[in-house]
Amino acid sequence: MPALVAVMESFGSSVTESTDITTPDDPFSGPLKSVAPWNYTFLACLMFIVTSLSITENFTVMLVTLRFKQLRKPLNYIIVNLSVADFLVSMTGGTISFLTNARGYFFLGVWACVLEGFAVTFFGIVALWSLAILAFERYFVICRPLKNVRLGGKHAAMGLVFVWTFSFIWTIPPVLGWNSYTVSKIGTTCEPNWYSTDYYDHTYIITFFVTCFILPLGVIIISYSKLMQKLRKFRKCLIQMFKGNVGNLDSTNLNQTSDKGATAESHIGEMSTIAARVPMSIQTRNAQAAMHLCSSVGSLLLLLFISRSMESSDASTEEILPPTIQKLMKGYNKYLRPFFGNGPVTVGMSLDIASIDTISEINMDYTATIFLRQRWTDERLCFDGNKSLSLDGRLVELLWVPDTFIVDSKKSFLHDITVENRLIRIFPNGTVLYALRITTTVACSMDLTKYPMDRQTCMLQLESWGYNVKDVVFYWTRGNQSVSGLDNLQLAQYTLEDHYTSESEAVYETGNYPKLIFHFKLKRSILYFILETYVPSSALVVLSWVSFWISQSSVPARICIGVTTVLTMTTLMMGARTSLPNANCFIKAIDVYLGICFSFIFGALIEYAVAHFCTLHQPNAANAYMYGQEMQEREDEMNGIVTSIGSHALRARKREEMLSRMGSTNNPTPSESKEEINSSQPQTHCTKCMSTARQIVRCLNCCKVENPHYIDNYSRLTFPLSFIFINLLYWTYYLYF
């Protein structure tokens, strides 16, 4: 403990000495006279807004993760760690920066300066490395560089230990004597000593910049670039595989059933329905093989059993049915379709859409409740009279009904509260109306490339299970008007643009089967996403530009704004993907926009790094620039136009001297030219390399920035104009192409 006190006291003296060198005032006792008071007020207001937003958002993330157990996953460990680091940065650096800027100087003393500088640097590096670990985790999960190796909770814990340990290793040296934490030039925040001219301090700054900025930035850029390449590579492959698998699955299931139905119907009429029903419950090859083996003896026994059961059921039903129905049911065989042996039976269909409950992009399906109505004519059910008969829905078990099914249905059920929602109505001419109330979840292939400005076309396909087009023909009763109820639908994120019906045939190995298709086009409402994602992300981009108007000497303020906006943008990007598939290989429009915003925010942070780097290498140029600007303004006020004329004359004289100097260098003396000729004759490969190196160094010197303050001045104009131009291109492309 005494050693630590001695280190802190020696560090306090170094802080005071460095502050006295850079500024004439003591930043621990009062505001700097060289800084206008409104600058401190502006910084205090800005830090209050940024700190409040960051604390609220990150505390919400931590609270929600603790509240819901299903969120405690390895990936969320890293996200929570990111929120914790950002929360601590805001609590330490943001709060202290707000208080000191409100007072106008660092009134907390030397010890608080050391703790504040260490805490902000430490937690900021933890947050940056958490971003790098998060980017690598996404690359590892999607690209799978190690094939079957998967990341789990153990790997996430190891990553967190590495982040905190590595960050501590590279932020503690200034406390122990390798460099130091000092007050910034504005006098209200503390930071590593960037201003020292000592070589020993420069070694730490260079090492710190490489390990804690360049390295994590490289991991982020490489991981996301590899990820984008992987997504582009598998996009077409994924779509083709998805379509192929769906087609193979449908054809396999239907062919197995159709083979059974065709074979049984060729033997005897009653066995056609039985053979069509049996495969519905047989899903394995062993069961199918057993069915083939017992087809001879078992079929006979099964026919006897069915005939006896039919006789008993007919006897029981005749006792309770009214006379008209008893007359119709006498000799009626529900296992034979109408017009058996005399052509196909025509079945007309209509739909009433009661509701479309959910449309899921994650599962690529929709859930709808529909009223399915089917009409056909059965000449065996004709009776005298002019009124229809409305029967109890449970009597449908006595009649033949079409074997209609929903092709792409994942899960369906018939409503049965308070009774099964079925309707049977028989007309005098033998027409049968059969209505059902069904809730079904149907697959819908979605192209999310333009999400959330996308349009999706979903289908509801009705098909015959066992009867081909020679037995049953489907048709829409009123064409496009056969589907009703769409005008009353209220969808959460979509608007219904158009709908139409079509008739088709499903072609399989066993024949052609009738199919009816209902198409409906959906347009996603973008207003929700504008308020939820686009406006906040654009506001974060604009907020990152505020750093261009802050002095380059205020390193913690600008770094805090840059890192906070980057972290907030990352959280926003993760939240935008919660309603989408985790392994989604579509590059969506919202991903493109968030990537653009992230690039601009990160570019603002890089811009300050470049400007500050140039300031360290050209401090005299920056100081001379500021001093020259002040002197020029004073002389212009005192001398008016005369000063301008004198400055033009001075520039002309300097230009003449430079031209004469260049002429003397371009016209060497004869002795010099002779020496050059003599020396060039024995020129070796090494001398050529040296001359090439000199040319490269000369070119790099020409690219140096004359004054680092020009970088901020140019950025104030180029960043907003570039963002506006890219927004015009983005919205034009995704809205009109």
Coordinates of N, CA and C in Angstrom, one line a residue, residues 43-55 98:
L43 N -20.3 20.9 -23.8 CA -19.9 19.6 -23.5 C -20.6 18.9 -22.4
A44 N -21.0 19.7 -21.4 CA -21.8 19.2 -20.3 C -23.2 18.7 -20.7
C45 N -23.8 19.5 -21.6 CA -25.1 19.1 -22.1 C -25.0 17.9 -23.0
L46 N -24.0 17.9 -23.8 CA -23.8 16.7 -24.7 C -23.6 15.4 -23.9
M47 N -22.7 15.5 -22.9 CA -22.3 14.3 -22.2 C -23.5 13.9 -21.3
F48 N -24.4 14.8 -20.9 CA -25.6 14.4 -20.1 C -26.5 13.6 -21.0
I49 N -26.7 14.0 -22.2 CA -27.6 13.3 -23.1 C -27.1 11.9 -23.5
V50 N -25.8 11.9 -23.9 CA -25.2 10.6 -24.2 C -25.1 9.6 -23.1
T51 N -24.7 10.1 -21.9 CA -24.6 9.3 -20.7 C -26.0 8.8 -20.3
S52 N -27.0 9.6 -20.3 CA -28.3 9.2 -19.9 C -28.9 8.1 -20.8
L53 N -28.7 8.3 -22.1 CA -29.2 7.3 -23.1 C -28.4 5.9 -22.9
S54 N -27.1 6.0 -22.7 CA -26.3 4.8 -22.6 C -26.6 4.1 -21.3
I55 N -26.8 4.8 -20.2 CA -27.1 4.1 -19.0 C -28.4 3.4 -19.0
F98 N -19.5 14.9 -17.3 CA -20.6 15.9 -17.2 C -20.4 16.8 -16.0

